[in-house]
mmCIF file of C-alpha atoms and ligand atoms in Angstrom:
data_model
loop_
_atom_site.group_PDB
_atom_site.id
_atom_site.type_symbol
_atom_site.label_atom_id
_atom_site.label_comp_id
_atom_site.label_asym_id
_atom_site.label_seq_id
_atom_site.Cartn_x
_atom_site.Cartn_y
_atom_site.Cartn_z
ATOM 1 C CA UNK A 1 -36.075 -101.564 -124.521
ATOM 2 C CA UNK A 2 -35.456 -98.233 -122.790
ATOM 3 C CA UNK A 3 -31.738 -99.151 -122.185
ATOM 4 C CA UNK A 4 -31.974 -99.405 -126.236
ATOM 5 C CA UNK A 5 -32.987 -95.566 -126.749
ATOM 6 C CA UNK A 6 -34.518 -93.327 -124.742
ATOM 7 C CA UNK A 7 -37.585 -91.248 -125.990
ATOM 8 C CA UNK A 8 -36.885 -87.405 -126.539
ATOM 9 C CA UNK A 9 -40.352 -85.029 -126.152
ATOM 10 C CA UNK A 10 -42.122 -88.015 -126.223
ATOM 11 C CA UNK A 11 -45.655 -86.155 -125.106
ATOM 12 C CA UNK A 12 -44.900 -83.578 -127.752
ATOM 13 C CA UNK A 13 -44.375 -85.669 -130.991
ATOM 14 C CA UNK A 14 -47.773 -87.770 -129.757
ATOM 15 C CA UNK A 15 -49.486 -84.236 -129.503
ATOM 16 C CA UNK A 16 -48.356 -83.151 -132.613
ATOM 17 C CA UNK A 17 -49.241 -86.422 -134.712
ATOM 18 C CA UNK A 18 -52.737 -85.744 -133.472
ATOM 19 C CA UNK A 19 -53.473 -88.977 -133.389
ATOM 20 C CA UNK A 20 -56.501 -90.530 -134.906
ATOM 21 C CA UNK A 21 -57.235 -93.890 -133.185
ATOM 22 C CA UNK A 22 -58.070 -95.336 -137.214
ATOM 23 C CA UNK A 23 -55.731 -93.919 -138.993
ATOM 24 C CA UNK A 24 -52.381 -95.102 -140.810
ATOM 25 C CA UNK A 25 -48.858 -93.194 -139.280
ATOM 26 C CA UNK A 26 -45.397 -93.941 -140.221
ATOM 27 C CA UNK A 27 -42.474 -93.616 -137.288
ATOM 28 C CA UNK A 28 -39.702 -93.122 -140.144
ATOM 29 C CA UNK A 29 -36.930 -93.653 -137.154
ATOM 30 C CA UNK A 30 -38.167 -96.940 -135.243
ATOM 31 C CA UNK A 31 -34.832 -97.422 -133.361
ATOM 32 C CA UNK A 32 -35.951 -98.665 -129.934
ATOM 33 C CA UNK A 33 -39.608 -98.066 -130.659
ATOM 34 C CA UNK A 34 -40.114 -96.007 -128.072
ATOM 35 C CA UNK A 35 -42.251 -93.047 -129.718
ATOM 36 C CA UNK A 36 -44.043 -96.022 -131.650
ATOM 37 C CA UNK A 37 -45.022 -97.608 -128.726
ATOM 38 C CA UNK A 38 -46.869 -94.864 -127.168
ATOM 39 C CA UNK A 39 -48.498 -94.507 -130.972
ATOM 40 C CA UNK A 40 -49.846 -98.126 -131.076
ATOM 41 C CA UNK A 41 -51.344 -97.523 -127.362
ATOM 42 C CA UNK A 42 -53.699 -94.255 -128.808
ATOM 43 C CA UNK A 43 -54.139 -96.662 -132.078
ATOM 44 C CA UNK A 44 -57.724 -98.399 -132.382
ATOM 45 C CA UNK A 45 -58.495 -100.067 -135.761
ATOM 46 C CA UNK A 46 -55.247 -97.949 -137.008
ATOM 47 C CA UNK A 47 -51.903 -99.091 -137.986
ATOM 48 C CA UNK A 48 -48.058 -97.818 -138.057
ATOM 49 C CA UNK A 49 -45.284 -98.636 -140.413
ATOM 50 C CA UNK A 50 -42.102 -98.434 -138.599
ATOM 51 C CA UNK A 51 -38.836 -97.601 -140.891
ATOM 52 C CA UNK A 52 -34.754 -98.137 -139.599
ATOM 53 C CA UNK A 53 -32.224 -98.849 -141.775
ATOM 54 C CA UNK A 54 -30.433 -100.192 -138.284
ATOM 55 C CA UNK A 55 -31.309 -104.339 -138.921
ATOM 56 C CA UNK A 56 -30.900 -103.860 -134.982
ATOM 57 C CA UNK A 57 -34.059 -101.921 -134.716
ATOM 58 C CA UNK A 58 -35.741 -104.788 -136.174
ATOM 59 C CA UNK A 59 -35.276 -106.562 -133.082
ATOM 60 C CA UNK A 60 -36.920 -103.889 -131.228
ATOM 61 C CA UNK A 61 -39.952 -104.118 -133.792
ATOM 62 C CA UNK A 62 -40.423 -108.016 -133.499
ATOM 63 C CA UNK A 63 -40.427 -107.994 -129.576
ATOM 64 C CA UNK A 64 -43.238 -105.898 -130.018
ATOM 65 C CA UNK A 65 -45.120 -108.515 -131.672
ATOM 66 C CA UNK A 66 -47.896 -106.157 -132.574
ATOM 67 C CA UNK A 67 -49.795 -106.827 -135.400
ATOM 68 C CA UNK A 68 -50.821 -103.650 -136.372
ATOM 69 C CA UNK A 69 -46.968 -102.360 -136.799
ATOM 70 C CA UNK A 70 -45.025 -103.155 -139.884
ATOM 71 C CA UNK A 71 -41.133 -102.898 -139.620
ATOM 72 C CA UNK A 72 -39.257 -101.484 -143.277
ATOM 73 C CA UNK A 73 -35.565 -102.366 -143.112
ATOM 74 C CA UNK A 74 -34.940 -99.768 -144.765
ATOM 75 C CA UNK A 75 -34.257 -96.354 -145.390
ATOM 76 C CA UNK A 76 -36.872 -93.580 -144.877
ATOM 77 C CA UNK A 77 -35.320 -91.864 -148.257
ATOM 78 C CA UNK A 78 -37.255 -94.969 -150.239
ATOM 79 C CA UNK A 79 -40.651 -94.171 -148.204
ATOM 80 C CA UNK A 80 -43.195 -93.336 -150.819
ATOM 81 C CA UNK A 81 -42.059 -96.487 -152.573
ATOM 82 C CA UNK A 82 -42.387 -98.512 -149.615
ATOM 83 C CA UNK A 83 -45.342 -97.428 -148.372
ATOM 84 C CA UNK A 84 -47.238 -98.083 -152.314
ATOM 85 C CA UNK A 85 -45.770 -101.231 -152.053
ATOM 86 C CA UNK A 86 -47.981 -102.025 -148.995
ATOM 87 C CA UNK A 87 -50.524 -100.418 -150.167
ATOM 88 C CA UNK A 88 -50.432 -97.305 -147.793
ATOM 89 C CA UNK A 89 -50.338 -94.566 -149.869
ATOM 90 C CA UNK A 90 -51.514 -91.767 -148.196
ATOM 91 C CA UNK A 91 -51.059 -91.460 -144.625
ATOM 92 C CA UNK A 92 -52.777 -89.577 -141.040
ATOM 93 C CA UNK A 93 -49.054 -88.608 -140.073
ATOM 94 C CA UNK A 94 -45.482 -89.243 -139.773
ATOM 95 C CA UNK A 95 -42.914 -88.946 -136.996
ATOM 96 C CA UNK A 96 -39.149 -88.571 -137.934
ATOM 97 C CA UNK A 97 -36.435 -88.440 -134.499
ATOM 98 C CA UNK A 98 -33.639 -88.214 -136.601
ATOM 99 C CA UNK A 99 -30.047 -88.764 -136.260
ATOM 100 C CA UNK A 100 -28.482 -91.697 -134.188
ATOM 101 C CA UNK A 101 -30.186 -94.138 -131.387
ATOM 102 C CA UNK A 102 -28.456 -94.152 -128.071
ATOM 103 C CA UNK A 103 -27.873 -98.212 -129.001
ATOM 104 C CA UNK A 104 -25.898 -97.247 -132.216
ATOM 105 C CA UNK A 105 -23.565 -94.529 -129.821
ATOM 106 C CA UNK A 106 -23.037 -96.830 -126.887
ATOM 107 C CA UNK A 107 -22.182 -99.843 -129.217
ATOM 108 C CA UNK A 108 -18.272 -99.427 -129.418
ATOM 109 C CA UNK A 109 -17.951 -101.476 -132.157
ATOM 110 C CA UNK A 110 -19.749 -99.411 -134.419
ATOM 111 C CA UNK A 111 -17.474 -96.520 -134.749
ATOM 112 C CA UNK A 112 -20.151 -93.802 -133.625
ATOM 113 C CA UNK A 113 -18.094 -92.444 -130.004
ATOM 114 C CA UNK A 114 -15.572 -90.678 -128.892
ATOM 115 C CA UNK A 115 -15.357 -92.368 -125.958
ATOM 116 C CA UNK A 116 -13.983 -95.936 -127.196
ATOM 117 C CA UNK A 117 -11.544 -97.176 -130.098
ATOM 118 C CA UNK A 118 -12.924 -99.068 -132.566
ATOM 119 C CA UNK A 119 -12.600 -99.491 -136.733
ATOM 120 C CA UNK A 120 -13.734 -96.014 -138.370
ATOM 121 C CA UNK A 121 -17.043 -96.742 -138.970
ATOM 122 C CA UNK A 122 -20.429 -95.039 -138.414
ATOM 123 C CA UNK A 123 -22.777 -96.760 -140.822
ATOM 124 C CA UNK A 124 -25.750 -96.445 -139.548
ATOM 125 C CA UNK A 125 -26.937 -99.364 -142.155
ATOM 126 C CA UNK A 126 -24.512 -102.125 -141.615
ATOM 127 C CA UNK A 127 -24.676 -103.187 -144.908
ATOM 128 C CA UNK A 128 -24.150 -99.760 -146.718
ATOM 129 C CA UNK A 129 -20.765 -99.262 -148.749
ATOM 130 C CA UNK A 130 -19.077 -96.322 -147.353
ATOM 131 C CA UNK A 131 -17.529 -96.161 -143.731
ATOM 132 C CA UNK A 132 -15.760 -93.156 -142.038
ATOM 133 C CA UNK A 133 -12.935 -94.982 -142.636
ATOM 134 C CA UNK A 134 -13.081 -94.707 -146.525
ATOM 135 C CA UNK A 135 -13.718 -91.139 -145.938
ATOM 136 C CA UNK A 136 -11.065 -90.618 -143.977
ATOM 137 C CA UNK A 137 -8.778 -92.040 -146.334
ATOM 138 C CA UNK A 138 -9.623 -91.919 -149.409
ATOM 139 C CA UNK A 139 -11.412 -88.456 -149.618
ATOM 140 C CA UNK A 140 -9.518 -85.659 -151.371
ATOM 141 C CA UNK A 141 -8.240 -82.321 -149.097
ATOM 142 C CA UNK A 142 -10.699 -80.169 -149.961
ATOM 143 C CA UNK A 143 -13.611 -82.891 -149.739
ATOM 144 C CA UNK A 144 -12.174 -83.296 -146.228
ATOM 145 C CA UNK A 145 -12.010 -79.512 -146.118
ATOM 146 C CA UNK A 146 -15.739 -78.772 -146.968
ATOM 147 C CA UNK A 147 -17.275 -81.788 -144.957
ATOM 148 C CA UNK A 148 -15.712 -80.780 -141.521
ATOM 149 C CA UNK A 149 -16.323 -76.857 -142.401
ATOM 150 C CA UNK A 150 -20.154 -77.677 -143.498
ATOM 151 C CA UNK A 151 -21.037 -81.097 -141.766
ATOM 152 C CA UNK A 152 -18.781 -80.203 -138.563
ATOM 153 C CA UNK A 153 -18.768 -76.564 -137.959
ATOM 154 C CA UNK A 154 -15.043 -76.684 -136.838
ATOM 155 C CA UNK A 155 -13.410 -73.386 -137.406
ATOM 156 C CA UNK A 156 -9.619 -75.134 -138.433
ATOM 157 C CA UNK A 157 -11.068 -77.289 -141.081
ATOM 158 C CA UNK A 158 -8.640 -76.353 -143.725
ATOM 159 C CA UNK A 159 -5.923 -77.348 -141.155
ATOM 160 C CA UNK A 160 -8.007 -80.322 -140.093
ATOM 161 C CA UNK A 161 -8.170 -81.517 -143.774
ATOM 162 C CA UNK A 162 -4.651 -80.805 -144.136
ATOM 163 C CA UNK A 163 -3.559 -82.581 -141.087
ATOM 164 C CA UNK A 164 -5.495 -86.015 -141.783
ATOM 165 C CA UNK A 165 -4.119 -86.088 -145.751
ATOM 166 C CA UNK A 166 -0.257 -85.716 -144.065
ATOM 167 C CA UNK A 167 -1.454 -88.345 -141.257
ATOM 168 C CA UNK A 168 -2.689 -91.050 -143.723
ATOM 169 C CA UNK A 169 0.336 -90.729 -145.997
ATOM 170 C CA UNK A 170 2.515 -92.263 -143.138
ATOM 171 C CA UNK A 171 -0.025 -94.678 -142.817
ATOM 172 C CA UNK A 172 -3.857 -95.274 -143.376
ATOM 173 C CA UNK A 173 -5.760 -94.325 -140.138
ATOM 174 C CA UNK A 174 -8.076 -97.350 -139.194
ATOM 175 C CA UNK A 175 -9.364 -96.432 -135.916
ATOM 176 C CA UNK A 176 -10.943 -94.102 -133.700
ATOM 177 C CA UNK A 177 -7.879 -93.677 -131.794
ATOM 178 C CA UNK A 178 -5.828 -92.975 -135.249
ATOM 179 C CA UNK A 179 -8.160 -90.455 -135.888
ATOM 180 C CA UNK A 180 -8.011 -88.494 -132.624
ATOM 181 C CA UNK A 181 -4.279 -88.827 -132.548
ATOM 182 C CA UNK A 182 -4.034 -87.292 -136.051
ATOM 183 C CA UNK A 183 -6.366 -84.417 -134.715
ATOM 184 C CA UNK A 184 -4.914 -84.229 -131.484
ATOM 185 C CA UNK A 185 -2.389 -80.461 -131.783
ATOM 186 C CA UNK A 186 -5.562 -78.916 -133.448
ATOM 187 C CA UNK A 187 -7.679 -79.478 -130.740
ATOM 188 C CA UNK A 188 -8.498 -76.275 -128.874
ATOM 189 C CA UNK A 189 -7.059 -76.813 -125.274
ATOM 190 C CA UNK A 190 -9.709 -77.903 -122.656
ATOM 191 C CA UNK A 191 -12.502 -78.216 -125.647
ATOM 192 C CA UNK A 192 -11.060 -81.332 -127.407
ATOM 193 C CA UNK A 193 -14.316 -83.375 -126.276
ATOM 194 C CA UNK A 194 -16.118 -80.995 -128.252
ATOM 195 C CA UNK A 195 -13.463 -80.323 -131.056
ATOM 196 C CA UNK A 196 -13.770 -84.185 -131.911
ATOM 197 C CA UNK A 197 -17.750 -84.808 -131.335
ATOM 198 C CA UNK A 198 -17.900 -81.946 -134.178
ATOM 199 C CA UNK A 199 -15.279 -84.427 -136.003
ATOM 200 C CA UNK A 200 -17.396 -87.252 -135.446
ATOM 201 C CA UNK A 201 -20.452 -85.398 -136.543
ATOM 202 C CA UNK A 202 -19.274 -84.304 -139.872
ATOM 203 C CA UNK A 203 -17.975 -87.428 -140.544
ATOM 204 C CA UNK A 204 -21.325 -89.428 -139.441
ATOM 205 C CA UNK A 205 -23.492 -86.714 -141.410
ATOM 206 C CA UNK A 206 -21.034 -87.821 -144.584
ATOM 207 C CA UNK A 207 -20.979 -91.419 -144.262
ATOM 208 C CA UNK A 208 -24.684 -91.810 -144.054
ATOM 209 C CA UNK A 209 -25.385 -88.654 -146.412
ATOM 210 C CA UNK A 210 -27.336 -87.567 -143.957
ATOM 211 C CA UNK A 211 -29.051 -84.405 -145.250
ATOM 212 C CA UNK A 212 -29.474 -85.701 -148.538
ATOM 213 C CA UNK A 213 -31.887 -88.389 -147.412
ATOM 214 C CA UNK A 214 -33.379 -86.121 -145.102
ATOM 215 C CA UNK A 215 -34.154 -83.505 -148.590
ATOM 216 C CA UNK A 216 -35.492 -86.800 -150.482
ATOM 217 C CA UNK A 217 -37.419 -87.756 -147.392
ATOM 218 C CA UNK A 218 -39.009 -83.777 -147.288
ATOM 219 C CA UNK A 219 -39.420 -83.755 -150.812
ATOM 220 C CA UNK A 220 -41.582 -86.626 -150.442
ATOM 221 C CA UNK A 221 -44.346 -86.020 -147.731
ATOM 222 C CA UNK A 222 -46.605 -83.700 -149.274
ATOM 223 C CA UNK A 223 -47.813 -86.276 -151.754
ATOM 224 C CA UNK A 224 -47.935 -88.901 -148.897
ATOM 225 C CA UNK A 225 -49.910 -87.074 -146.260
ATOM 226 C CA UNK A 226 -53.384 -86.876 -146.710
ATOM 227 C CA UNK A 227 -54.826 -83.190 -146.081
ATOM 228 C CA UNK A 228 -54.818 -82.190 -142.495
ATOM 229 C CA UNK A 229 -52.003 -85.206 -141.889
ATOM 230 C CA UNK A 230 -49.365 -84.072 -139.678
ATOM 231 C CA UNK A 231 -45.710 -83.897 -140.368
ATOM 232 C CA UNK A 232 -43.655 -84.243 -136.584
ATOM 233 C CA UNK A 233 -39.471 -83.806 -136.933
ATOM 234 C CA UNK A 234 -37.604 -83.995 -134.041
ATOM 235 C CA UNK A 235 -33.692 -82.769 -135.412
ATOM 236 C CA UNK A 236 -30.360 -82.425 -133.375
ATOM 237 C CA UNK A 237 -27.945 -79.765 -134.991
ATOM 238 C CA UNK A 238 -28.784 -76.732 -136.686
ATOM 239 C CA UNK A 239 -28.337 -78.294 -140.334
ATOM 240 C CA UNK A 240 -30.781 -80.394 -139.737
ATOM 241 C CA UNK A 241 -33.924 -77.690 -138.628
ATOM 242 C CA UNK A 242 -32.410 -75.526 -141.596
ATOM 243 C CA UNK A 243 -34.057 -77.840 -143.445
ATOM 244 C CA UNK A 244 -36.804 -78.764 -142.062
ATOM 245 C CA UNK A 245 -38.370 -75.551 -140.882
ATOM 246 C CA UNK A 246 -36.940 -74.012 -145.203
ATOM 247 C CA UNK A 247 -39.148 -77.061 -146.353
ATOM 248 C CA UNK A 248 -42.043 -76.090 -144.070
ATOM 249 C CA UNK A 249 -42.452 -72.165 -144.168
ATOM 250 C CA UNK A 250 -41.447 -72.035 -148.372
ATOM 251 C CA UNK A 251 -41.989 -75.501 -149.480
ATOM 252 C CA UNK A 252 -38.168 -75.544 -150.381
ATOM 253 C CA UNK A 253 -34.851 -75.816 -149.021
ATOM 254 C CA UNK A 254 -33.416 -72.364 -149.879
ATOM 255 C CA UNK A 255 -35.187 -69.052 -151.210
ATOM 256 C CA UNK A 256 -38.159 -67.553 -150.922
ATOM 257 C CA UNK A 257 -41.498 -69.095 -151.023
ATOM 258 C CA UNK A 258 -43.120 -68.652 -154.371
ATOM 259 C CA UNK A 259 -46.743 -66.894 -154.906
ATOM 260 C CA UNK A 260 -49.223 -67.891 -157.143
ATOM 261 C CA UNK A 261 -50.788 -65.421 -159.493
ATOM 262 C CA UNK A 262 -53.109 -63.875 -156.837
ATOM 263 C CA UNK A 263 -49.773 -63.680 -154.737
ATOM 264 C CA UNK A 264 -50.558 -66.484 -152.138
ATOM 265 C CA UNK A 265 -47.904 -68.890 -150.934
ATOM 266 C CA UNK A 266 -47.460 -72.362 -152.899
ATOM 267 C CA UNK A 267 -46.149 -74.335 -150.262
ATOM 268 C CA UNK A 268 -47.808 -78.004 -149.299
ATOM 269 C CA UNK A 269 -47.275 -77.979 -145.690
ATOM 270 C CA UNK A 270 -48.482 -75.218 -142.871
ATOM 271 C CA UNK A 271 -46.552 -75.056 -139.576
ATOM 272 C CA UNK A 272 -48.464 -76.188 -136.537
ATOM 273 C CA UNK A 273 -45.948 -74.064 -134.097
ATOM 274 C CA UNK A 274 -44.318 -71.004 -135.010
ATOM 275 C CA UNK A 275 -40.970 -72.021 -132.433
ATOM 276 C CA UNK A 276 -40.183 -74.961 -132.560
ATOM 277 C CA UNK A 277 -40.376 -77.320 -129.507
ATOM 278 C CA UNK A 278 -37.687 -77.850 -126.834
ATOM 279 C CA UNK A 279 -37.520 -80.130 -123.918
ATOM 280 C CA UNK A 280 -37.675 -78.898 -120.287
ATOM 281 C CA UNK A 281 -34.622 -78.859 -117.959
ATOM 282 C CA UNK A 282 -36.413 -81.580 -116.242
ATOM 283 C CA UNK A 283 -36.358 -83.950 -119.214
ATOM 284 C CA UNK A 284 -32.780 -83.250 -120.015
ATOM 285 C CA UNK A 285 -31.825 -83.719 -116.440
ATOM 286 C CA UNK A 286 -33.681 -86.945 -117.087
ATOM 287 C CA UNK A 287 -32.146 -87.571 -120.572
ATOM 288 C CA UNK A 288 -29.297 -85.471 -121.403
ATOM 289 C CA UNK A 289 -29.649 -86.460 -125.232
ATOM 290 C CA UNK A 290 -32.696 -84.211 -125.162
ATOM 291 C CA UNK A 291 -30.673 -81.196 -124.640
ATOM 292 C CA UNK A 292 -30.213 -80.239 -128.243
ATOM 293 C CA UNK A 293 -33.760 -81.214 -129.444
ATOM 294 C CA UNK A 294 -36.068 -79.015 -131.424
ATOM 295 C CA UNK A 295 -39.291 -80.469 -132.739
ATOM 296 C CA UNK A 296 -41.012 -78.785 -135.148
ATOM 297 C CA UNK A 297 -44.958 -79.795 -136.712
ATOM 298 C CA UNK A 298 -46.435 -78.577 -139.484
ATOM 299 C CA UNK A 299 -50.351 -79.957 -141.215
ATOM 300 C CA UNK A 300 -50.720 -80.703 -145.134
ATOM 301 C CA UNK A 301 -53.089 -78.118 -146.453
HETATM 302 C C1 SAM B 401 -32.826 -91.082 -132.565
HETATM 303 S S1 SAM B 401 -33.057 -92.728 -133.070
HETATM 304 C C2 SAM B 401 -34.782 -92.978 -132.948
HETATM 305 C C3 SAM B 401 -35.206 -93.452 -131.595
HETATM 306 C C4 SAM B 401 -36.662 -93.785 -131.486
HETATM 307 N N1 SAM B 401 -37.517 -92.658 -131.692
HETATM 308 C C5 SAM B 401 -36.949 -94.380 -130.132
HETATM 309 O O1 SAM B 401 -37.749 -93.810 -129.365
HETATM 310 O O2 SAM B 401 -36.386 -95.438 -129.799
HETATM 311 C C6 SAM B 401 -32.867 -92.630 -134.809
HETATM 312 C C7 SAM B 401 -33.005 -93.950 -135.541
HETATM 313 O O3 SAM B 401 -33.243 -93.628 -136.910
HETATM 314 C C8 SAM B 401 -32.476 -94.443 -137.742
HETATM 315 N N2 SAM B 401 -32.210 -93.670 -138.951
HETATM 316 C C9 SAM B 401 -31.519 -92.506 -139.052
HETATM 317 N N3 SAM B 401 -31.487 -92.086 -140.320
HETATM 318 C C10 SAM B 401 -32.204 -92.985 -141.042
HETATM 319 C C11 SAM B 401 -32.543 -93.095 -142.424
HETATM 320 N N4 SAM B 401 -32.117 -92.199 -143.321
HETATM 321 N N5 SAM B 401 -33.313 -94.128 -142.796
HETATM 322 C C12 SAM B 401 -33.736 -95.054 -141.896
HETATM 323 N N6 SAM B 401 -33.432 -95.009 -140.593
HETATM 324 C C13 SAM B 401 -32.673 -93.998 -140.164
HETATM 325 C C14 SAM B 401 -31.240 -94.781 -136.954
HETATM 326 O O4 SAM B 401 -30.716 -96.014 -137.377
HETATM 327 C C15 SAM B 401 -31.770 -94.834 -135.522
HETATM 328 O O5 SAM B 401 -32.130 -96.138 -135.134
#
């Protein structure tokens, strides 16, 4: 299972859950199991709900044949829903390593790399609607425009934008190679690696709407987490821990915290670390996925 998905700041996230061996924790990211593993070991008496919307995680869930885990096909936006339905209501903690498994990148097939043509795809749910295909095709200029700007950070998007419209009017662009080939004069010289992971990013972050279910998932936890639970987000680009560490220190995603009449903060959530977490150059020498990792943990109050 480690060839699967390596675990980033594995020690970390289990510190920051701080465990309870009874109590109820939800891995909203299951992928290869690897951080829910190490939470069933500390578990005694407890349980773990593990969430992927990947029907390839679920593989990973049912070779672990543990009773005390319970695998949710399904997205972690639909959480609180799912976890009322099995009666779980209010939980000890929850562990979120968000973005994309190792697996889903390595799998050429599914559209996620750089490194190998394949069909446009990136769903991260095989059974969702949208691919980075439709996107790629059937998105207007500026949508193009804004989602590599926002999503991808790429200083030429308005040329990007410009450049796939043009492209796809000779003919639709169906691949990975298509894509590049479109892209290929706007690449900076000697940085086109980059140029297209940020490509590939924005598109991903689109097809999957990304941040949006990461907002509904946020939006969520304070009325899931039982006082004192613990709230552990590992996130990979810098849109990402906007978000999370907005939600934590205000209790929102953009503003200023509001007071209360007496001029104390109304936020749910407390952070645990001020920083937020980053793995050693040891562990990225080990697992060069961890290089961009930040973790940040915050308590309900
Ligand atoms: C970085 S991997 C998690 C790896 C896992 N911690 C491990 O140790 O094996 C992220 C996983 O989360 C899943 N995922 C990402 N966004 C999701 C979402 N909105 N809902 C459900 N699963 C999601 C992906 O399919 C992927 O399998």
């Amino acid at each position: 299972m480690t060839q699967y998905h390596e675990p980033v700041l594995l020690q970390a996230c289990i510190d920051g859950l701080n465990l309870q061996p009874g109590g109820t924790y939800v891995d909203i990211t299951f992928g290869g199991g690897g951080h829910s593993r190490e939470i069933l070991n500390q578990l005694d008496g407890g349980k773990l709900f593990g969430f992927d919307q990947d029907v390839d995680a679920r593989a990973n869930a049912q070779a672990l044949a543990d009773p005390r885990l319970t695998f949710v096909a399904s997205n972690f936006r639909n959480i609180k829903r799912y976890l009322r339905l099995y009666k779980a209501e209010k939980v000890d903690g929850i562990l979120a390593d968000l973005g994309i498994s190792s697996h889903q990148i390595d799998t050429p097939e599914r559209g996620f790399s750089t490194r190998f043509d394949a069909d446009l795809d990136m769903r991260m749910n095989q059974n969702a609607d949208r691919t980075a295909r439709q996107v790629v095709n059937e998105y207007s200029e500026p949508e193009l425009h804004r989602i590599l700007g926002m999503y991808g950070e790429i200083t030429n998007a308005r040329t990007a934008a410009a450049a796939l419209v043009s492209a796809r009017s000779n003919r639709p662009l169906k691949t990975v190679n298509d894509l590049k080939a479109a892209l290929q004069r706007y690449a900076p010289r000697g940085k086109e690696n980059k140029y297209f992971a940020q490509v590939f990013q924005a598109l991903r972050i689109e097809v999957n709407e990304e941040l949006q279910a990461l907002e509904e998932f946020l939006e969520q936890v304070p009325d899931i987490l039982k006082p004192g639970g613990r709230l552990v987000v590992m996130s990979y680009h810098s849109l990402e821990d906007r978000l999370v560490k907005n939600f934590i220190n205000k209790g929102k995603f953009q503003g200023e915290v509001e007071k209360d009449l007496f001029g104390n903060d109304i936020k749910p959530l407390q952070a645990v670390t001020r920083k937020p977490i980053e793995a050693t150059p040891d562990e990225i020498a080990r697992n060069p996925r961890a290089r961009s990792a930040k973790l940040r943990i915050a308590e309900k109050i």
